[in-house]
Structures are given as structure tokens and as C-alpha cells.
Amino acid sequence: MTPLRRENARDHKRYLWILSTVAPGCALLPSQLVHLTGLALFWWIGPILVFVIIPVLDIAVGCDGISPRDEDYEALSNDRYYRWCTFLFLPMQLVGLAIAGYMWSGSELTLVDKLGLTITLGIVSGIGINAAHELGHRVENSERWLAKIALAQSGYGHFFVEHNRGHHVRVATPEDPASARFGEPLWAFIPRSAVGGFRSALALERERLSRKGKRWFSRDNQLLQAWSLSVVVFGAMILAFGPVVIPYLALQAVIGIGLLETVNYLEHYGLLRARRDDGRYERCAPRHSWNSDRLVTNVFLLHLQRHSDHHANPGRRYQTLRSSDEAPQLPFGYATMVLLAAVPPLWRAVMDPRLLAHYSGDTTLVNRKPRRSRTGSPGESGDILV
């Protein structure tokens, strides 16, 4: 058997992963597609792809629950082909942003066309946070810096700190801003998660620097590193194309952040880690994340939907993540679930019965808003076991 066939045996999706670059391709292609076809609809290619085409393909193609074999783990982890699938995202993302800046600053597009292009860039920005998520979990310093670059377009550099050192510790507890509570609508969750995550990142980085004897204004400050990259990217865009691009840059960043927080919302909605006898939370297990094995979205988002294995093993690269029978399952892929989440009554009609079934109807086991004491301060919370 040839080496090529051995690789195919290890990962039957091996050559599908390159399709993950379709997302940043949305930033590169609109102008060319409009020029070739004359259809202004292509300025809106981002939302059309993510919220129309992918949900339809998810249903048509179906699920893929095949997990990598344990004996293939090292070979898959060390295969640099998979890394290049993530590395390619960054140059495509940044070049696409530059093309958009040129189009925003010109007079050829109508305001509606520019809005479509901005929404497309915002979706690319949000999916860029997913690429940063994959890169930011790596131990290699070069990949961690690439994660910060991928976050620059959204201005959400603190995600690098909060996700790794905050969310992964507090996941599926009331103390985690990025874990949605039972009955909490998306539109209440987004500001709570965004503000809470920002505050948490500040506290976590301040504590880390203090332990190392470093000052806040230090080149070792990971928040300042990430935010500086955003200043460079946004500053370069403004210098190159003028202040006229500022509203579009701001809007695409807000859309990217909103998309990221919406995905946060659906990943752990209502799920709660139980307390042990000593008052601390149990270890994170597959049952504390919503999963989906919809093939198309999993390829598009680098196995993000195999979220349970990711939380159990954050060091695993996307190609080695396994499906889990223990994890509660979403009825559709993330692309479809994002649309459901935007309509709270529809979301609750679909998800609340699934959540309660997961806990055998016991509402005391779900993640609810913490009760407040008579003084108005939150009730006592237990330590988190990591």
C-alpha cells in the first residue's frame, strides 16, 4: 500500500479540509463574480453561503460520525497538510479586507452593495475567530501569534486570553460568561458574554503578569499584543483608503463578534457541570457541550462542532477530534442553529425540550441564572475543578 493510500485510510475527509478556505474566499471573490456575471447579488455572498447554501448542503449531505483511529493520532497530528489548511486562511482574509477597503472607498458601489460587502466581510471576520481558536490552542509560539493576527480584523484579541484560560476552566457553569443559561435569549446573552469575557480577560492577564513580576504595560502582555495588531490593521486600512472606511470596518467587526458570540451561545446552552460533595464543580465531560456531526459545517468550521472532545482534550488538532455518543446532539449544524438562535421563541421551542430530555426532565440540573442574596450580590459559587 502506498503512503498516499495510508493517509486516505487515516482520514477519509483529508482532501475536504481545503474547503475550509471557502470562507476567506468570500472576501476575495465578490468583485470578480460581480464583474463576470453582472449580478450585484454576489456582494452578499457571505450570508448567502453561510445561511442558505451550507444549511441546505448540511441536510442533503447528512452526518459523518466517523472518528479517527487511536493508532493514527500521532500521524494525523504531525501531518503539516492540516496546518496549511488553517495557515491559508490568514493571507486570504487580509487580502480580502484590503480589496474591500478599496471598494468601500470608491464610488462604483451603491450603499446597498457596500452594506452587502460589509456583511460578507463580517462573516469572514467571525469565521476568522474560529481559525484563531484552532491556532490559539497550539503550544507552538508561531501558531499562537497567527491566532492573534486572525483576531485583528474583528478587534477581539482578548478572546485569545479569555477562551483558553477562562472559558475552558469555567465552561458549563454560571460563572462562565460564554456559557448560555437556560431560557436566556441570544440578544441578552451576547452583551453579557462580550462584556463578561472582556472583564475576565483583563483579570486573567493582570494576574498572569503579576505572577511573573511584570507590569501591565509590558511587551509580554498578550492583550496588548493582540490589540496592537488590530491597531496596525485598522490604521493601515484608514491610511490607505481614508476615513470613509471607518464605519464599514466597525460594522464588519461587530458582525464578526456577534457571529462568534452566537456560536458560543449554542455550544453550551443550558448545560451545567454538577457540584461534587466538596462543593467544587466536576470535571468537564462530553455531556457538557452540544455536538453536531453534520459533515458540511464540520469541514467548513474545522470540526468545531465536535466541541465535546475539544473541551476534554484542548490540545487535539481539529483533524483528530472524535465524535461522542455521550454528548447531547443539536438537530442541525451550526449554520442552521445560528438562524434559530436569532429567533428566541423558535430556539426555545426546538432546544428546551432537548435540553430537558438530556437531564431527564429535571430542571434543577440545568444552568440557570445564579440567585442573588438579600444584599443584591451573587450567591456563593463553588471552586472549579480543572
Tab-separated table of N, CA and C in Angstrom, residues 32-142:
chain	number	residue	atom	x	y	z
A	32	GLN	N	-14.896	39.974	-8.371
A	32	GLN	CA	-14.693	39.196	-9.591
A	32	GLN	C	-15.994	38.568	-10.073
A	33	LEU	N	-16.793	38.051	-9.134
A	33	LEU	CA	-18.046	37.417	-9.519
A	33	LEU	C	-19.034	38.434	-10.059
A	34	VAL	N	-19.082	39.606	-9.445
A	34	VAL	CA	-19.969	40.654	-9.946
A	34	VAL	C	-19.520	41.088	-11.343
A	35	HIS	N	-18.215	41.210	-11.543
A	35	HIS	CA	-17.682	41.607	-12.849
A	35	HIS	C	-18.004	40.567	-13.915
A	36	LEU	N	-17.894	39.292	-13.568
A	36	LEU	CA	-18.124	38.220	-14.548
A	36	LEU	C	-19.593	38.040	-14.888
A	37	THR	N	-20.462	38.207	-13.885
A	37	THR	CA	-21.877	37.895	-14.080
A	37	THR	C	-22.764	39.122	-14.192
A	38	GLY	N	-22.281	40.255	-13.681
A	38	GLY	CA	-23.127	41.445	-13.650
A	38	GLY	C	-24.171	41.408	-12.555
A	39	LEU	N	-24.101	40.409	-11.663
A	39	LEU	CA	-25.090	40.255	-10.600
A	39	LEU	C	-24.569	40.874	-9.307
A	40	ALA	N	-25.211	41.950	-8.870
A	40	ALA	CA	-24.809	42.619	-7.624
A	40	ALA	C	-25.084	41.748	-6.403
A	41	LEU	N	-25.858	40.683	-6.602
A	41	LEU	CA	-26.165	39.762	-5.507
A	41	LEU	C	-24.900	39.190	-4.878
A	42	PHE	N	-23.822	39.107	-5.647
A	42	PHE	CA	-22.597	38.476	-5.138
A	42	PHE	C	-21.879	39.322	-4.089
A	43	TRP	N	-22.270	40.589	-3.928
A	43	TRP	CA	-21.711	41.338	-2.796
A	43	TRP	C	-22.182	40.730	-1.478
A	44	TRP	N	-23.253	39.981	-1.540
A	44	TRP	CA	-23.852	39.350	-0.364
A	44	TRP	C	-23.481	37.865	-0.276
A	45	ILE	N	-22.403	37.468	-0.905
A	45	ILE	CA	-22.068	36.049	-0.989
A	45	ILE	C	-21.834	35.423	0.388
A	46	GLY	N	-21.342	36.202	1.355
A	46	GLY	CA	-21.084	35.655	2.686
A	46	GLY	C	-22.342	35.127	3.352
A	47	PRO	N	-23.373	35.986	3.565
A	47	PRO	CA	-24.598	35.474	4.178
A	47	PRO	C	-25.316	34.437	3.334
A	48	ILE	N	-25.231	34.543	2.013
A	48	ILE	CA	-25.875	33.544	1.154
A	48	ILE	C	-25.221	32.178	1.361
A	49	LEU	N	-23.901	32.151	1.403
A	49	LEU	CA	-23.191	30.888	1.587
A	49	LEU	C	-23.479	30.287	2.960
A	50	VAL	N	-23.317	31.105	4.011
A	50	VAL	CA	-23.382	30.580	5.376
A	50	VAL	C	-24.804	30.265	5.811
A	51	PHE	N	-25.765	31.086	5.414
A	51	PHE	CA	-27.109	30.934	5.947
A	51	PHE	C	-28.120	30.342	4.968
A	52	VAL	N	-27.680	30.073	3.730
A	52	VAL	CA	-28.565	29.443	2.756
A	52	VAL	C	-27.934	28.167	2.204
A	53	ILE	N	-26.786	28.311	1.560
A	53	ILE	CA	-26.186	27.169	0.868
A	53	ILE	C	-25.723	26.088	1.848
A	54	ILE	N	-24.991	26.478	2.891
A	54	ILE	CA	-24.467	25.473	3.822
A	54	ILE	C	-25.578	24.749	4.576
A	55	PRO	N	-26.610	25.433	5.102
A	55	PRO	CA	-27.697	24.681	5.737
A	55	PRO	C	-28.361	23.668	4.800
A	56	VAL	N	-28.559	24.057	3.544
A	56	VAL	CA	-29.159	23.133	2.581
A	56	VAL	C	-28.241	21.941	2.342
A	57	LEU	N	-26.938	22.199	2.169
A	57	LEU	CA	-25.985	21.111	1.961
A	57	LEU	C	-25.872	20.225	3.200
A	58	ASP	N	-25.945	20.823	4.383
A	58	ASP	CA	-25.897	20.045	5.616
A	58	ASP	C	-27.004	18.991	5.645
A	59	ILE	N	-28.207	19.414	5.261
A	59	ILE	CA	-29.342	18.491	5.254
A	59	ILE	C	-29.189	17.460	4.145
A	60	ALA	N	-28.742	17.908	2.978
A	60	ALA	CA	-28.617	16.997	1.825
A	60	ALA	C	-27.512	15.969	2.024
A	61	VAL	N	-26.365	16.412	2.549
A	61	VAL	CA	-25.213	15.511	2.711
A	61	VAL	C	-25.351	14.652	3.957
A	62	GLY	N	-25.881	15.228	5.030
A	62	GLY	CA	-26.097	14.458	6.246
A	62	GLY	C	-24.920	14.484	7.198
A	63	CYS	N	-24.882	13.482	8.057
A	63	CYS	CA	-23.909	13.438	9.149
A	63	CYS	C	-22.744	12.505	8.853
A	64	ASP	N	-21.661	12.764	9.534
A	64	ASP	CA	-20.476	11.916	9.471
A	64	ASP	C	-19.977	11.728	10.902
A	65	GLY	N	-20.243	10.578	11.476
A	65	GLY	CA	-19.852	10.315	12.854
A	65	GLY	C	-18.595	9.489	12.986
A	66	ILE	N	-17.837	9.337	11.894
A	66	ILE	CA	-16.614	8.529	11.938
A	66	ILE	C	-15.524	9.282	12.687
A	67	SER	N	-14.901	8.612	13.628
A	67	SER	CA	-13.807	9.212	14.408
A	67	SER	C	-12.467	8.642	13.972
A	68	PRO	N	-11.399	9.418	14.077
A	68	PRO	CA	-10.062	8.894	13.751
A	68	PRO	C	-9.695	7.739	14.676
A	69	ARG	N	-8.929	6.817	14.166
A	69	ARG	CA	-8.457	5.702	14.991
A	69	ARG	C	-7.362	6.168	15.934
A	70	ASP	N	-7.331	5.582	17.118
A	70	ASP	CA	-6.321	5.964	18.103
A	70	ASP	C	-4.908	5.767	17.576
A	71	GLU	N	-4.700	4.707	16.796
A	71	GLU	CA	-3.360	4.410	16.292
A	71	GLU	C	-2.898	5.413	15.225
A	72	ASP	N	-3.828	6.216	14.717
A	72	ASP	CA	-3.476	7.214	13.704
A	72	ASP	C	-3.269	8.602	14.291
A	73	TYR	N	-3.459	8.739	15.603
A	73	TYR	CA	-3.443	10.063	16.218
A	73	TYR	C	-2.135	10.814	15.962
A	74	GLU	N	-0.995	10.190	16.208
A	74	GLU	CA	0.287	10.871	16.048
A	74	GLU	C	0.530	11.266	14.601
A	75	ALA	N	0.227	10.345	13.679
A	75	ALA	CA	0.455	10.649	12.262
A	75	ALA	C	-0.412	11.820	11.805
A	76	LEU	N	-1.666	11.835	12.230
A	76	LEU	CA	-2.547	12.933	11.852
A	76	LEU	C	-2.098	14.251	12.485
A	77	SER	N	-1.716	14.196	13.746
A	77	SER	CA	-1.304	15.416	14.452
A	77	SER	C	-0.074	16.044	13.822
A	78	ASN	N	0.838	15.225	13.333
A	78	ASN	CA	2.116	15.722	12.812
A	78	ASN	C	2.085	16.009	11.312
A	79	ASP	N	0.979	15.699	10.661
A	79	ASP	CA	0.866	15.936	9.219
A	79	ASP	C	0.652	17.431	8.972
A	80	ARG	N	1.609	18.091	8.360
A	80	ARG	CA	1.561	19.537	8.205
A	80	ARG	C	0.547	19.996	7.154
A	81	TYR	N	0.025	19.076	6.386
A	81	TYR	CA	-1.027	19.439	5.419
A	81	TYR	C	-2.183	20.119	6.135
A	82	TYR	N	-2.559	19.586	7.285
A	82	TYR	CA	-3.701	20.120	8.028
A	82	TYR	C	-3.399	21.522	8.558
A	83	ARG	N	-2.168	21.760	8.916
A	83	ARG	CA	-1.812	23.092	9.413
A	83	ARG	C	-1.904	24.128	8.297
A	84	TRP	N	-1.505	23.730	7.098
A	84	TRP	CA	-1.552	24.671	5.991
A	84	TRP	C	-2.986	25.033	5.628
A	85	CYS	N	-3.917	24.139	5.893
A	85	CYS	CA	-5.324	24.468	5.650
A	85	CYS	C	-5.774	25.627	6.531
A	86	THR	N	-5.196	25.731	7.742
A	86	THR	CA	-5.509	26.864	8.613
A	86	THR	C	-4.634	28.072	8.287
A	87	PHE	N	-3.366	27.823	7.937
A	87	PHE	CA	-2.472	28.939	7.621
A	87	PHE	C	-2.969	29.741	6.423
A	88	LEU	N	-3.567	29.059	5.442
A	88	LEU	CA	-4.029	29.734	4.225
A	88	LEU	C	-5.131	30.744	4.507
A	89	PHE	N	-5.833	30.543	5.620
A	89	PHE	CA	-6.932	31.443	5.945
A	89	PHE	C	-6.440	32.883	6.080
A	90	LEU	N	-5.292	33.061	6.721
A	90	LEU	CA	-4.848	34.406	7.084
A	90	LEU	C	-4.532	35.304	5.898
A	91	PRO	N	-3.690	34.882	4.938
A	91	PRO	CA	-3.426	35.782	3.809
A	91	PRO	C	-4.680	36.070	2.993
A	92	MET	N	-5.552	35.077	2.846
A	92	MET	CA	-6.790	35.301	2.105
A	92	MET	C	-7.683	36.300	2.840
A	93	GLN	N	-7.730	36.173	4.166
A	93	GLN	CA	-8.526	37.088	4.984
A	93	GLN	C	-8.032	38.525	4.855
A	94	LEU	N	-6.740	38.735	4.958
A	94	LEU	CA	-6.183	40.084	4.943
A	94	LEU	C	-6.237	40.710	3.551
A	95	VAL	N	-5.957	39.912	2.521
A	95	VAL	CA	-6.063	40.433	1.158
A	95	VAL	C	-7.510	40.800	0.842
A	96	GLY	N	-8.436	39.950	1.286
A	96	GLY	CA	-9.854	40.242	1.075
A	96	GLY	C	-10.276	41.534	1.759
A	97	LEU	N	-9.734	41.784	2.945
A	97	LEU	CA	-10.044	43.027	3.656
A	97	LEU	C	-9.518	44.236	2.886
A	98	ALA	N	-8.324	44.104	2.333
A	98	ALA	CA	-7.748	45.202	1.551
A	98	ALA	C	-8.585	45.481	0.297
A	99	ILE	N	-9.041	44.431	-0.374
A	99	ILE	CA	-9.897	44.612	-1.553
A	99	ILE	C	-11.192	45.317	-1.159
A	100	ALA	N	-11.756	44.904	-0.020
A	100	ALA	CA	-12.986	45.536	0.452
A	100	ALA	C	-12.753	47.009	0.756
A	101	GLY	N	-11.604	47.336	1.352
A	101	GLY	CA	-11.296	48.732	1.637
A	101	GLY	C	-11.287	49.568	0.377
A	102	TYR	N	-10.721	49.019	-0.674
A	102	TYR	CA	-10.689	49.730	-1.957
A	102	TYR	C	-12.107	49.959	-2.486
A	103	MET	N	-12.943	48.930	-2.369
A	103	MET	CA	-14.316	49.053	-2.861
A	103	MET	C	-15.137	50.011	-1.994
A	104	TRP	N	-14.939	49.969	-0.688
A	104	TRP	CA	-15.671	50.876	0.213
A	104	TRP	C	-15.323	52.345	-0.063
A	105	SER	N	-14.069	52.584	-0.385
A	105	SER	CA	-13.613	53.970	-0.565
A	105	SER	C	-13.961	54.524	-1.934
A	106	GLY	N	-14.356	53.662	-2.858
A	106	GLY	CA	-14.678	54.109	-4.206
A	106	GLY	C	-16.125	54.527	-4.340
A	107	SER	N	-16.478	54.975	-5.531
A	107	SER	CA	-17.840	55.456	-5.805
A	107	SER	C	-18.604	54.520	-6.732
A	108	GLU	N	-18.008	53.376	-7.090
A	108	GLU	CA	-18.654	52.471	-8.038
A	108	GLU	C	-19.825	51.722	-7.414
A	109	LEU	N	-19.750	51.423	-6.130
A	109	LEU	CA	-20.778	50.629	-5.465
A	109	LEU	C	-21.860	51.524	-4.864
A	110	THR	N	-23.084	51.026	-4.884
A	110	THR	CA	-24.155	51.709	-4.188
A	110	THR	C	-24.015	51.434	-2.683
A	111	LEU	N	-24.742	52.179	-1.882
A	111	LEU	CA	-24.697	51.968	-0.438
A	111	LEU	C	-25.162	50.562	-0.080
A	112	VAL	N	-26.164	50.054	-0.801
A	112	VAL	CA	-26.664	48.697	-0.549
A	112	VAL	C	-25.586	47.666	-0.871
A	113	ASP	N	-24.874	47.879	-1.971
A	113	ASP	CA	-23.788	46.962	-2.335
A	113	ASP	C	-22.683	46.982	-1.287
A	114	LYS	N	-22.349	48.160	-0.808
A	114	LYS	CA	-21.309	48.266	0.219
A	114	LYS	C	-21.748	47.591	1.515
A	115	LEU	N	-23.044	47.680	1.815
A	115	LEU	CA	-23.555	47.010	3.007
A	115	LEU	C	-23.434	45.494	2.856
A	116	GLY	N	-23.770	44.982	1.670
A	116	GLY	CA	-23.627	43.552	1.420
A	116	GLY	C	-22.188	43.099	1.555
A	117	LEU	N	-21.259	43.895	1.013
A	117	LEU	CA	-19.840	43.572	1.113
A	117	LEU	C	-19.396	43.607	2.577
A	118	THR	N	-19.913	44.548	3.343
A	118	THR	CA	-19.536	44.666	4.751
A	118	THR	C	-20.015	43.459	5.545
A	119	ILE	N	-21.242	43.019	5.285
A	119	ILE	CA	-21.761	41.836	5.970
A	119	ILE	C	-20.953	40.609	5.586
A	120	THR	N	-20.581	40.507	4.316
A	120	THR	CA	-19.729	39.404	3.876
A	120	THR	C	-18.400	39.416	4.619
A	121	LEU	N	-17.787	40.597	4.727
A	121	LEU	CA	-16.508	40.701	5.442
A	121	LEU	C	-16.694	40.414	6.925
A	122	GLY	N	-17.837	40.787	7.483
A	122	GLY	CA	-18.099	40.493	8.888
A	122	GLY	C	-18.188	39.003	9.147
A	123	ILE	N	-18.794	38.276	8.233
A	123	ILE	CA	-18.875	36.821	8.384
A	123	ILE	C	-17.493	36.205	8.277
A	124	VAL	N	-16.686	36.703	7.349
A	124	VAL	CA	-15.301	36.226	7.250
A	124	VAL	C	-14.551	36.540	8.538
A	125	SER	N	-14.783	37.714	9.096
A	125	SER	CA	-14.145	38.105	10.348
A	125	SER	C	-14.526	37.156	11.473
A	126	GLY	N	-15.823	36.804	11.554
A	126	GLY	CA	-16.276	35.890	12.590
A	126	GLY	C	-15.693	34.506	12.431
A	127	ILE	N	-15.640	34.023	11.201
A	127	ILE	CA	-15.057	32.698	10.966
A	127	ILE	C	-13.543	32.757	11.161
A	128	GLY	N	-12.961	33.944	10.964
A	128	GLY	CA	-11.545	34.122	11.272
A	128	GLY	C	-11.265	33.902	12.753
A	129	ILE	N	-12.243	34.237	13.616
A	129	ILE	CA	-12.078	33.965	15.044
A	129	ILE	C	-12.032	32.465	15.272
A	130	ASN	N	-12.766	31.699	14.461
A	130	ASN	CA	-12.691	30.243	14.571
A	130	ASN	C	-11.314	29.728	14.174
A	131	ALA	N	-10.727	30.303	13.122
A	131	ALA	CA	-9.362	29.922	12.756
A	131	ALA	C	-8.401	30.276	13.885
A	132	ALA	N	-8.611	31.442	14.501
A	132	ALA	CA	-7.781	31.842	15.638
A	132	ALA	C	-7.974	30.884	16.804
A	133	HIS	N	-9.186	30.406	16.974
A	133	HIS	CA	-9.486	29.430	18.028
A	133	HIS	C	-8.647	28.175	17.849
A	134	GLU	N	-8.585	27.670	16.622
A	134	GLU	CA	-7.779	26.470	16.351
A	134	GLU	C	-6.303	26.746	16.582
A	135	LEU	N	-5.807	27.851	16.081
A	135	LEU	CA	-4.387	28.173	16.212
A	135	LEU	C	-4.007	28.538	17.640
A	136	GLY	N	-4.912	29.179	18.360
A	136	GLY	CA	-4.599	29.662	19.701
A	136	GLY	C	-4.440	28.572	20.733
A	137	HIS	N	-4.927	27.375	20.434
A	137	HIS	CA	-4.796	26.257	21.371
A	137	HIS	C	-3.471	25.514	21.214
A	138	ARG	N	-2.696	25.896	20.238
A	138	ARG	CA	-1.450	25.180	19.990
A	138	ARG	C	-0.348	25.665	20.933
A	139	VAL	N	0.625	24.805	21.153
A	139	VAL	CA	1.751	25.175	22.018
A	139	VAL	C	2.836	25.897	21.239
A	140	GLU	N	2.851	25.753	19.917
A	140	GLU	CA	3.855	26.407	19.088
A	140	GLU	C	3.634	27.919	19.112
A	141	ASN	N	4.679	28.658	19.424
A	141	ASN	CA	4.565	30.109	19.549
A	141	ASN	C	4.160	30.764	18.231
A	142	SER	N	4.650	30.225	17.110
A	142	SER	CA	4.317	30.810	15.810
A	142	SER	C	2.818	30.716	15.537
